[in-house]
Amino acid sequence: MDSESGPLKSGMNIRTKIRMEEPMEGGEVCPVEQIPDPCALVIFGASGDLTHRKLIPSFYYLFRNNLLPEDFMILGTARTVMSHDQFRESLKSVVSQGRSGLFDDDTWAVFSKKIFYHPMDYRDLASFHILGPVLSGLEQAHKTRKNRIFYLAVPPVLYADISRNLGESGLSGQDGVYTRIIIEKPFGRDLQSARELNKHVHRYFKEDQIFRIDHYLGKETVQNILIFRFMNAIFEPIWNRRYIDHVQITAAETLGVENRAGYYETAGVLRDMFQNHMLQLLALTAMESPSRFDAGQVQEEKIKVLRSLRPFPMDRLEGSLVLGQYGPGEINGEKVKGYREEPGVDPASNTTTFAAATFFVDNWRWQGVPFYIRSGKRMPRKVSEIAIQFKRIPHLMLQAVEDKSIAPNVLILSIQPEEKIMLSFQTKMPGFKSCLRQVVMDFSYKIDGGALALDSYERVLLDGMLGDQMLFVQEEGVELTWALLTPVIEAIEQGRVKARFPNYASGTPGPAEADTLLDHEEDRWRKL
Ligand code: BG6
């Protein structure tokens, strides 16, 4: 057993690691691994960043690990005119610099023969009439049995045009076993636009053909939330208002807006992180157990949580929401600009880069338990985690110790960058006196060396090919989250929420007012 100092409470911490090498009774239990059916993937937006940085590297890695079907091909499309080979070369230069040690020329040579390129104009129906035969020719050559996935890696303004043109050119029909459309976030920018987009896409695709991506759901540790909660007997009985004081969900990044001002200026943190990733994490933390671990039942349970979220008190919003925008500062010893000085950002911009908010789930299990959620850019460190803080002990038997100094038990589901589960509890310090110390039981995924780990995009792409909707977001889920946040976003945009920006320096954990959200005087946000 190893020990080292841990992060939960400074000074008095011992960390106990759980070692995977010591097999426990039961060992590994795995469902049968599935390889998707043959299929063709058409990427709209193939010359873009997402295709180069995420999609093609993910397919390359899946291919390298024999997780793709033998009969498979990718057709990239965009406006730029280039040859198949020019497209392959532009991809190779990025993929070869990806995950270290995983690129080799021989594998790439075989994989890249499955990649093709076709220039087209997404707003022009005639372009789709030309795309059809090009695709059919490749499908025949690669024996993909007319199974098709269309991936929309384009700016959201094009979602409606592309889905309509696919429909009107006859490409959305199910000639093979399936035709699917994968749509990136943001899905709409408020309730009305999300509803309109859902309605529009449904004219040409049925709900089971539509895969709305939330890449957070593909993260290994996010998927583990359900396994941890529902495949262990000891946590579920205490996972409720009787034992849990509050929940803190954090997604903090050190990065700023980077080169995405064009999008981010129209989004802000509530659209960018809360409407999707943060509320999905909340739903997974709060949902009831599905009777079967299948997409339909998991989706249904998550939707029930989203339906139970209490609307924000619009007349007293300050008590439930704190907003921020980063100013200049220092991250890891390096000076960085403020948001308003970033390229492409309006120097008087009021776009929010930080938010902390209190949510309540109005049902029996969670009545009165606050879910504090925060997300921000240019924070001191990158961390995404869910911290379940249990209630304080009801009675102090050690008279000499002041009760407030006894830290409550905290269970941390750490999503990234460290993939861990930690549980803190009190023990007696060895020795003559009855001194307490907090120790941490610490399970790290990294200890499990040698296992095949898929990153979030690899996971969701594979599931999209397998037709498993579990890690995708349903129509109702999208609309419920927008319904909750749209009044708040409107109030902010109409200047009804008071905040003077910038109000936190880069490299700090956000505006100090965020502390005022926490209910009890002795509670703190988890340290960043
Ligand atoms: C994206 C947001 O969805 O998630 C980005 O648009 C954010 O602004 C990113 O940086 C965070 O994802 P990850 O996987 O890096 O935590």
Coordinates of C-alpha atoms and ligand atoms in Angstrom, one line a residue:
M1 CA 0.0 0.0 0.0
D2 CA 1.4 3.4 -1.0
S3 CA 0.8 6.7 0.8
E4 CA 1.3 10.3 0.0
S5 CA -0.2 13.6 0.9
G6 CA -3.6 14.2 -0.7
P7 CA -5.5 17.3 -1.8
L8 CA -8.7 17.2 0.3
K9 CA -7.6 19.1 3.3
S10 CA -4.2 20.4 3.7
G11 CA -1.9 19.2 6.4
M12 CA -3.7 16.1 7.7
N13 CA -4.0 14.0 4.7
I14 CA -2.9 10.5 4.0
R15 CA -3.8 9.0 0.7
T16 CA -4.4 5.3 0.4
K17 CA -4.2 3.8 -3.1
I18 CA -6.4 1.0 -4.3
R19 CA -4.2 -1.2 -6.3
M20 CA -5.6 -2.9 -9.4
E21 CA -2.8 -5.4 -9.5
E22 CA -4.1 -7.2 -6.5
P23 CA -7.0 -9.1 -8.1
M24 CA -10.1 -9.3 -6.0
E25 CA -12.7 -12.0 -6.2
G26 CA -14.9 -11.5 -9.2
G27 CA -12.2 -10.1 -11.5
E28 CA -13.2 -8.5 -14.8
V29 CA -16.7 -8.9 -16.2
C30 CA -17.0 -7.6 -19.8
P31 CA -19.9 -7.6 -22.3
V32 CA -19.0 -9.0 -25.7
E33 CA -17.0 -6.5 -27.8
Q34 CA -18.8 -5.4 -30.9
I35 CA -17.4 -4.5 -34.3
P36 CA -19.7 -2.1 -36.3
D37 CA -21.3 -3.2 -39.5
P38 CA -19.7 -2.1 -42.7
C39 CA -20.4 1.6 -43.4
A40 CA -19.5 4.8 -45.2
L41 CA -18.9 8.0 -43.3
V42 CA -19.4 11.3 -45.0
I43 CA -17.9 14.3 -43.2
F44 CA -19.2 17.8 -44.0
G45 CA -16.6 20.3 -42.9
A46 CA -13.6 18.0 -43.9
S47 CA -11.1 20.9 -44.3
G48 CA -11.8 22.1 -40.7
D49 CA -10.2 21.9 -37.4
L50 CA -12.5 19.3 -35.9
T51 CA -11.9 16.9 -38.7
H52 CA -8.2 17.2 -38.5
R53 CA -7.8 17.4 -34.7
K54 CA -10.5 15.0 -33.5
L55 CA -12.4 13.0 -36.2
I56 CA -9.6 11.5 -38.4
P57 CA -7.2 10.9 -35.5
S58 CA -10.0 9.0 -33.7
F59 CA -10.8 6.9 -36.7
Y60 CA -7.1 6.2 -37.2
Y61 CA -6.8 5.0 -33.6
L62 CA -10.0 2.9 -33.9
F63 CA -8.6 1.4 -37.1
R64 CA -5.2 0.7 -35.5
N65 CA -7.0 -1.2 -32.7
N66 CA -9.1 -3.3 -35.1
L67 CA -12.3 -1.7 -33.9
L68 CA -13.5 -0.6 -37.4
P69 CA -15.2 -3.0 -39.8
E70 CA -13.1 -4.3 -42.6
D71 CA -15.4 -2.7 -45.1
F72 CA -15.3 1.0 -44.2
M73 CA -14.5 4.3 -46.0
I74 CA -14.5 8.0 -45.3
L75 CA -15.6 10.7 -47.8
G76 CA -14.5 14.2 -46.7
T77 CA -16.3 17.1 -48.2
A78 CA -15.8 20.9 -48.1
R79 CA -15.8 23.9 -50.4
T80 CA -12.0 23.9 -51.0
V81 CA -11.0 22.1 -54.2
M82 CA -8.3 19.5 -53.5
S83 CA -7.4 16.0 -54.6
H84 CA -7.8 12.8 -52.5
D85 CA -4.0 12.8 -52.0
Q86 CA -3.8 16.4 -50.9
F87 CA -6.6 15.8 -48.4
R88 CA -4.8 12.7 -47.1
E89 CA -1.5 14.6 -46.7
S90 CA -3.2 17.4 -44.8
L91 CA -4.6 14.8 -42.4
K92 CA -1.4 12.9 -42.1
S93 CA 0.5 15.9 -40.9
V94 CA -1.9 16.3 -37.9
V95 CA -2.5 12.6 -37.1
S96 CA 1.2 11.9 -37.1
Q97 CA 1.7 14.4 -34.3
G98 CA -1.2 13.0 -32.2
R99 CA -1.0 10.5 -29.4
S100 CA 2.6 9.8 -28.9
G101 CA 4.0 6.6 -30.3
L102 CA 0.8 5.6 -31.9
F103 CA 1.5 6.7 -35.4
D104 CA 3.3 4.5 -37.9
D105 CA 3.6 4.9 -41.7
D106 CA 2.5 1.4 -42.6
T107 CA -0.8 1.5 -40.7
W108 CA -1.4 5.0 -42.1
A109 CA -0.7 3.8 -45.7
V110 CA -3.5 1.2 -45.3
F111 CA -5.9 3.4 -43.5
S112 CA -5.5 6.5 -45.7
K113 CA -6.6 4.4 -48.8
K114 CA -10.0 4.4 -47.2
I115 CA -10.2 8.2 -47.2
F116 CA -11.5 10.2 -50.1
Y117 CA -12.4 13.8 -50.8
H118 CA -15.1 15.6 -52.8
P119 CA -15.5 19.4 -53.0
M120 CA -19.1 20.7 -52.8
D121 CA -21.3 23.6 -51.9
Y122 CA -23.6 22.8 -48.9
R123 CA -26.2 25.4 -49.8
D124 CA -26.7 24.1 -53.3
L125 CA -29.0 21.2 -53.8
A126 CA -27.4 20.3 -57.1
S127 CA -24.2 19.6 -55.2
F128 CA -26.0 16.9 -53.3
H129 CA -27.3 15.4 -56.5
I130 CA -23.7 15.0 -57.6
L131 CA -22.6 13.7 -54.2
G132 CA -25.1 10.8 -54.4
P133 CA -23.5 9.0 -57.3
V134 CA -20.0 9.7 -56.0
L135 CA -20.9 8.1 -52.7
S136 CA -22.6 5.2 -54.4
G137 CA -19.5 4.4 -56.5
L138 CA -17.3 4.4 -53.4
E139 CA -19.8 2.4 -51.5
Q140 CA -19.8 -0.3 -54.1
A141 CA -16.0 -0.4 -54.3
H142 CA -15.8 -0.7 -50.5
K143 CA -18.7 -3.0 -50.0
T144 CA -20.2 -0.8 -47.3
R145 CA -23.7 -2.1 -47.9
K146 CA -25.2 1.4 -48.2
N147 CA -24.9 2.0 -44.5
R148 CA -24.2 5.7 -44.2
I149 CA -23.3 8.2 -41.5
F150 CA -23.3 11.9 -42.3
Y151 CA -21.2 13.9 -39.8
L152 CA -21.9 17.6 -39.6
A153 CA -18.5 19.1 -38.5
V154 CA -19.6 22.5 -39.8
P155 CA -20.7 25.8 -38.2
P156 CA -24.2 25.4 -36.8
V157 CA -25.7 27.9 -39.4
L158 CA -25.3 25.1 -41.9
Y159 CA -27.1 22.3 -40.0
A160 CA -30.5 23.2 -41.5
D161 CA -29.2 23.5 -45.1
I162 CA -27.3 20.3 -45.1
S163 CA -30.1 18.2 -43.5
R164 CA -32.6 19.7 -46.0
N165 CA -30.4 19.1 -49.0
L166 CA -29.6 15.5 -47.8
G167 CA -33.4 14.9 -47.5
E168 CA -34.3 16.5 -50.8
S169 CA -31.6 14.7 -52.8
G170 CA -32.9 11.4 -51.4
L171 CA -29.8 10.7 -49.3
S172 CA -31.5 10.6 -45.9
G173 CA -33.5 7.4 -46.8
Q174 CA -32.5 4.1 -45.3
D175 CA -31.4 2.1 -48.4
G176 CA -29.0 0.0 -46.4
V177 CA -29.4 -1.2 -42.8
Y178 CA -29.1 2.4 -41.6
T179 CA -28.5 6.1 -42.5
R180 CA -27.5 8.3 -39.6
I181 CA -26.7 11.9 -39.1
I182 CA -24.3 13.0 -36.3
I183 CA -24.7 16.6 -35.3
E184 CA -22.1 18.6 -33.2
K185 CA -23.0 21.0 -30.5
P186 CA -24.2 23.7 -30.2
F187 CA -27.6 22.3 -31.1
G188 CA -29.5 25.6 -31.2
R189 CA -28.7 28.8 -29.2
D190 CA -31.9 29.0 -27.2
L191 CA -35.2 27.1 -26.7
Q192 CA -36.8 28.4 -29.8
S193 CA -33.9 27.8 -32.2
A194 CA -33.3 24.3 -30.7
R195 CA -37.0 23.5 -31.3
E196 CA -36.9 24.8 -34.8
L197 CA -33.8 22.8 -35.6
N198 CA -35.2 19.6 -34.1
K199 CA -38.4 20.1 -36.2
H200 CA -36.4 20.9 -39.3
V201 CA -34.1 17.9 -39.0
H202 CA -37.1 15.6 -38.2
R203 CA -38.6 16.4 -41.6
Y204 CA -35.8 14.4 -43.2
F205 CA -34.5 12.1 -40.4
K206 CA -36.3 10.1 -37.7
E207 CA -35.2 10.6 -34.1
D208 CA -33.4 7.2 -34.1
Q209 CA -31.3 8.3 -37.0
I210 CA -30.2 11.5 -35.2
F211 CA -27.1 11.4 -33.0
R212 CA -26.5 14.7 -31.1
I213 CA -22.9 14.7 -29.8
D214 CA -21.9 15.7 -26.3
H215 CA -18.3 14.6 -26.2
Y216 CA -18.2 14.8 -22.4
L217 CA -20.4 11.7 -22.3
G218 CA -17.7 9.8 -24.1
K219 CA -15.2 10.4 -21.4
E220 CA -14.2 7.1 -19.7
T221 CA -14.8 8.5 -16.2
V222 CA -18.2 10.0 -17.1
Q223 CA -19.4 6.6 -18.3
N224 CA -18.1 5.2 -15.1
I225 CA -20.5 7.3 -13.0
L226 CA -23.3 4.9 -13.7
I227 CA -21.3 1.7 -13.2
F228 CA -19.9 3.1 -9.9
R229 CA -23.4 4.1 -8.7
F230 CA -25.4 1.2 -9.8
M231 CA -23.0 -1.8 -9.9
N232 CA -22.0 -1.4 -6.2
A233 CA -24.3 -2.1 -3.4
I234 CA -22.9 0.3 -0.9
F235 CA -23.3 3.7 -2.5
E236 CA -26.8 3.8 -3.8
P237 CA -28.5 3.6 -0.3
I238 CA -26.7 6.7 0.8
W239 CA -27.1 8.6 -2.5
N240 CA -29.9 10.9 -1.4
R241 CA -30.9 13.9 0.6
R242 CA -30.6 12.1 3.9
Y243 CA -26.9 11.6 3.6
I244 CA -25.7 14.1 1.0
D245 CA -25.3 17.7 2.0
H246 CA -24.5 19.1 -1.5
V247 CA -22.9 18.2 -4.8
Q248 CA -20.2 20.3 -6.5
I249 CA -19.7 19.9 -10.2
T250 CA -16.7 21.7 -11.7
A251 CA -15.2 22.0 -15.2
A252 CA -12.3 24.4 -15.1
E253 CA -9.9 25.1 -17.9
T254 CA -6.6 26.9 -18.1
L255 CA -7.1 27.7 -21.7
G256 CA -8.7 31.0 -22.8
V257 CA -10.9 31.5 -25.8
E258 CA -8.0 30.6 -28.2
N259 CA -8.9 31.2 -31.8
R260 CA -12.7 30.7 -31.3
A261 CA -13.8 34.2 -30.6
G262 CA -16.2 34.2 -33.7
Y263 CA -18.2 31.4 -32.0
Y264 CA -17.6 32.2 -28.4
E265 CA -18.6 35.8 -28.6
T266 CA -22.1 34.7 -29.5
A267 CA -22.1 31.8 -27.0
G268 CA -20.6 32.5 -23.5
V269 CA -20.1 29.9 -20.9
L270 CA -23.8 29.1 -20.2
R271 CA -24.3 28.0 -23.9
D272 CA -20.9 26.6 -24.3
M273 CA -20.6 24.4 -21.2
F274 CA -23.8 24.5 -19.0
Q275 CA -26.5 23.7 -21.5
N276 CA -24.7 20.5 -22.5
H277 CA -21.7 19.1 -20.6
M278 CA -22.5 20.4 -17.1
L279 CA -26.2 19.5 -17.1
Q280 CA -25.4 16.1 -18.5
L281 CA -23.1 15.5 -15.6
L282 CA -25.8 16.6 -13.2
A283 CA -28.3 14.3 -14.8
L284 CA -25.9 11.3 -14.5
T285 CA -25.2 12.1 -10.9
A286 CA -28.9 12.5 -9.9
M287 CA -30.7 10.0 -12.0
E288 CA -32.5 6.9 -10.8
S289 CA -31.2 3.4 -11.6
P290 CA -32.4 2.2 -15.0
S291 CA -33.7 -1.4 -14.8
R292 CA -31.5 -2.2 -17.8
F293 CA -28.3 -0.6 -19.0
D294 CA -29.6 0.3 -22.4
A295 CA -29.8 3.6 -24.3
G296 CA -33.6 4.0 -24.0
Q297 CA -33.7 3.4 -20.3
V298 CA -30.6 5.5 -19.4
Q299 CA -32.0 8.4 -21.6
E300 CA -35.4 8.2 -20.0
E301 CA -33.9 8.4 -16.4
K302 CA -31.7 11.3 -17.4
I303 CA -34.7 13.1 -18.9
K304 CA -36.6 12.7 -15.7
V305 CA -33.9 14.5 -13.8
L306 CA -33.9 17.3 -16.4
R307 CA -37.7 17.6 -16.1
S308 CA -37.3 18.0 -12.3
L309 CA -34.8 20.8 -12.4
R310 CA -36.2 23.8 -10.6
P311 CA -36.5 27.0 -12.7
F312 CA -34.2 29.8 -11.7
P313 CA -35.8 32.5 -9.5
M314 CA -35.7 35.3 -12.1
D315 CA -36.5 38.0 -9.6
R316 CA -33.5 37.0 -7.3
L317 CA -31.0 35.6 -9.8
E318 CA -28.0 37.0 -7.9
G319 CA -28.6 34.4 -5.2
S320 CA -28.3 31.5 -7.6
L321 CA -25.9 32.7 -10.3
V322 CA -22.5 34.4 -10.4
L323 CA -21.0 35.4 -13.7
G324 CA -17.4 36.3 -14.7
Q325 CA -15.1 37.3 -17.5
Y326 CA -11.3 36.8 -17.2
G327 CA -9.0 39.8 -17.2
P328 CA -5.2 39.7 -17.8
G329 CA -3.2 37.5 -15.4
E330 CA -0.7 34.7 -15.2
I331 CA -1.1 31.0 -15.9
N332 CA 1.7 28.6 -15.0
G333 CA 4.1 31.5 -14.7
E334 CA 3.2 32.9 -18.1
K335 CA 1.5 36.3 -18.6
V336 CA -1.8 36.0 -20.5
K337 CA -4.2 38.5 -22.0
G338 CA -7.7 39.3 -20.7
Y339 CA -10.7 38.1 -22.7
R340 CA -11.4 41.6 -24.1
E341 CA -7.9 41.7 -25.6
E342 CA -8.1 38.3 -27.3
P343 CA -8.1 38.3 -31.1
G344 CA -11.6 38.8 -32.6
V345 CA -13.2 39.8 -29.2
D346 CA -15.0 43.1 -28.9
P347 CA -12.9 45.3 -26.5
A348 CA -16.1 46.1 -24.6
S349 CA -17.5 42.5 -24.7
N350 CA -19.7 41.3 -21.9
T351 CA -19.5 37.7 -22.9
T352 CA -19.2 35.5 -19.9
T353 CA -16.2 33.1 -19.5
F354 CA -17.1 31.9 -16.0
A355 CA -20.4 31.0 -14.3
A356 CA -21.2 29.4 -11.0
A357 CA -24.9 28.5 -10.3
T358 CA -27.0 26.6 -7.8
F359 CA -29.4 24.0 -9.2
F360 CA -32.1 22.0 -7.4
V361 CA -33.7 18.8 -8.5
D362 CA -37.3 18.8 -7.3
N363 CA -38.0 15.2 -6.4
W364 CA -38.0 13.0 -3.3
R365 CA -34.4 11.9 -3.6
W366 CA -32.9 15.3 -3.9
Q367 CA -35.3 17.8 -2.2
G368 CA -33.2 20.5 -0.6
V369 CA -29.8 19.3 -1.8
P370 CA -28.0 22.1 -3.8
F371 CA -26.0 21.1 -6.9
Y372 CA -23.4 23.8 -7.2
I373 CA -22.1 23.9 -10.7
R374 CA -19.2 26.1 -12.0
S375 CA -17.2 26.3 -15.2
G376 CA -14.6 28.8 -16.3
K377 CA -11.8 29.5 -18.7
R378 CA -8.4 30.7 -17.6
M379 CA -8.6 29.1 -14.2
P380 CA -5.5 28.1 -12.2
R381 CA -5.7 24.4 -13.3
K382 CA -7.6 22.1 -15.6
V383 CA -10.0 19.9 -13.7
S384 CA -13.4 18.4 -14.3
E385 CA -14.9 16.6 -11.3
I386 CA -18.0 15.8 -9.4
A387 CA -17.7 16.1 -5.6
I388 CA -20.4 14.6 -3.4
Q389 CA -20.2 16.1 0.0
F390 CA -21.8 14.1 2.7
K391 CA -23.5 15.5 5.8
R392 CA -21.4 16.4 8.8
I393 CA -21.5 14.0 11.7
P394 CA -24.5 14.6 13.9
H395 CA -22.7 14.4 17.3
L396 CA -19.2 15.0 18.3
M397 CA -17.9 12.4 20.9
L398 CA -14.5 14.0 21.2
Q399 CA -15.3 16.9 23.5
A400 CA -12.0 18.7 23.0
V401 CA -12.4 19.1 19.3
E402 CA -14.3 21.9 17.8
D403 CA -16.9 20.4 15.5
K404 CA -16.4 22.6 12.6
S405 CA -12.8 21.4 12.1
I406 CA -14.0 17.9 11.3
A407 CA -14.2 17.7 7.5
P408 CA -17.2 15.8 6.2
N409 CA -16.7 12.8 4.0
V410 CA -16.3 13.7 0.3
L411 CA -16.5 11.4 -2.6
I412 CA -14.8 12.7 -5.7
L413 CA -15.4 11.4 -9.2
S414 CA -12.5 13.0 -11.0
I415 CA -13.1 13.2 -14.7
Q416 CA -10.0 14.9 -16.0
P417 CA -7.1 15.4 -16.2
E418 CA -6.7 12.7 -13.5
E419 CA -9.2 9.9 -13.9
K420 CA -9.8 8.9 -10.4
I421 CA -12.4 8.1 -7.6
M422 CA -11.5 9.3 -4.2
L423 CA -13.2 9.0 -0.8
S424 CA -12.1 11.0 2.2
F425 CA -12.8 9.9 5.8
Q426 CA -11.5 10.5 9.3
T427 CA -9.2 8.1 11.2
K428 CA -7.3 8.2 14.4
M429 CA -3.7 9.3 14.2
P430 CA -1.4 6.6 15.4
G431 CA -0.1 7.5 18.9
F432 CA -1.1 8.2 22.5
K433 CA -3.5 11.1 21.9
S434 CA -6.9 10.8 20.2
C435 CA -6.0 13.0 17.3
L436 CA -8.0 12.8 14.0
R437 CA -6.6 12.9 10.5
Q438 CA -8.3 12.8 7.2
V439 CA -7.3 10.0 4.8
V440 CA -8.2 9.5 1.2
M441 CA -8.9 6.2 -0.5
D442 CA -7.8 6.8 -4.0
F443 CA -8.5 4.7 -7.1
S444 CA -6.7 5.9 -10.2
Y445 CA -7.6 4.6 -13.7
K446 CA -4.0 5.1 -14.7
I447 CA -2.9 2.2 -12.5
D448 CA -4.8 -0.1 -14.9
G449 CA -1.9 -0.1 -17.4
G450 CA -2.2 -1.9 -20.7
A451 CA -6.0 -1.6 -21.1
L452 CA -7.3 -0.2 -24.3
A453 CA -8.6 3.3 -23.4
L454 CA -10.7 5.2 -25.9
D455 CA -10.8 8.9 -25.8
S456 CA -14.1 10.7 -25.8
Y457 CA -14.4 11.2 -29.5
E458 CA -13.3 7.6 -30.3
R459 CA -15.9 6.3 -27.9
V460 CA -18.8 8.4 -29.3
L461 CA -17.8 7.7 -32.9
L462 CA -17.7 4.0 -32.3
D463 CA -21.1 4.1 -30.6
G464 CA -22.5 6.2 -33.5
M465 CA -21.4 3.4 -35.9
L466 CA -22.8 0.7 -33.6
G467 CA -26.1 2.7 -33.4
D468 CA -25.9 2.9 -29.6
Q469 CA -27.6 6.2 -28.6
M470 CA -26.6 5.9 -24.9
L471 CA -23.9 8.6 -25.1
F472 CA -25.9 10.9 -27.3
V473 CA -28.5 13.5 -26.4
Q474 CA -32.2 13.1 -27.2
E475 CA -34.5 15.8 -28.6
E476 CA -36.3 16.2 -25.3
G477 CA -33.0 16.5 -23.4
V478 CA -31.8 19.3 -25.6
E479 CA -35.1 21.2 -25.3
L480 CA -35.4 20.8 -21.5
T481 CA -31.9 22.2 -20.9
W482 CA -32.5 25.1 -23.2
A483 CA -35.9 25.7 -21.5
L484 CA -34.2 26.0 -18.2
L485 CA -31.3 28.3 -19.3
T486 CA -33.0 30.5 -22.0
P487 CA -34.7 32.9 -19.5
V488 CA -31.4 33.3 -17.7
I489 CA -29.4 33.9 -20.9
E490 CA -32.0 36.4 -22.0
A491 CA -31.8 38.3 -18.7
I492 CA -28.0 38.4 -19.0
E493 CA -28.1 39.6 -22.6
Q494 CA -30.7 42.3 -21.8
G495 CA -28.4 43.6 -19.1
R496 CA -30.7 42.5 -16.2
V497 CA -28.0 40.7 -14.4
K498 CA -25.5 43.0 -12.8
A499 CA -21.8 42.3 -13.3
R500 CA -18.8 44.5 -14.2
F501 CA -16.4 42.7 -16.4
P502 CA -13.6 41.7 -16.3
N503 CA -14.1 40.5 -12.7
Y504 CA -11.4 37.8 -12.2
A505 CA -7.8 37.7 -13.2
S506 CA -6.6 34.9 -15.4
G507 CA -5.1 32.2 -13.2
T508 CA -7.5 32.7 -10.3
P509 CA -10.5 30.6 -9.4
G510 CA -13.1 33.1 -10.6
P511 CA -14.9 36.0 -9.0
A512 CA -15.0 36.0 -5.2
E513 CA -18.8 36.3 -5.1
A514 CA -19.0 32.7 -6.2
D515 CA -18.4 31.8 -2.6
T516 CA -21.7 33.5 -1.6
L517 CA -23.6 30.8 -3.4
L518 CA -22.7 28.1 -0.9
D519 CA -25.3 27.6 1.8
H520 CA -23.3 27.0 5.0
E521 CA -20.6 29.3 6.3
E522 CA -18.2 26.4 6.7
D523 CA -18.6 25.1 3.1
R524 CA -16.1 26.0 0.4
W525 CA -15.8 25.4 -3.3
R526 CA -13.3 22.7 -3.9
K527 CA -9.9 24.2 -4.4
L528 CA -8.7 24.9 -8.0
Ligands
BG6_1 C1 -16.2 22.2 -25.7 C2 -16.3 23.7 -25.5 O1 -17.5 21.7 -25.8 O2 -15.6 21.7 -24.5 C3 -15.0 24.3 -25.2 O3 -16.9 24.3 -26.6 C4 -14.3 23.7 -24.1 O4 -15.1 25.7 -24.9 C5 -14.3 22.1 -24.3 O5 -13.0 24.1 -24.0 C6 -13.8 21.4 -23.0 O6 -13.7 20.1 -23.4 P1 -12.5 19.2 -22.7 O7 -12.8 17.8 -23.2 O8 -11.2 19.8 -23.2 O9 -12.7 19.3 -21.3

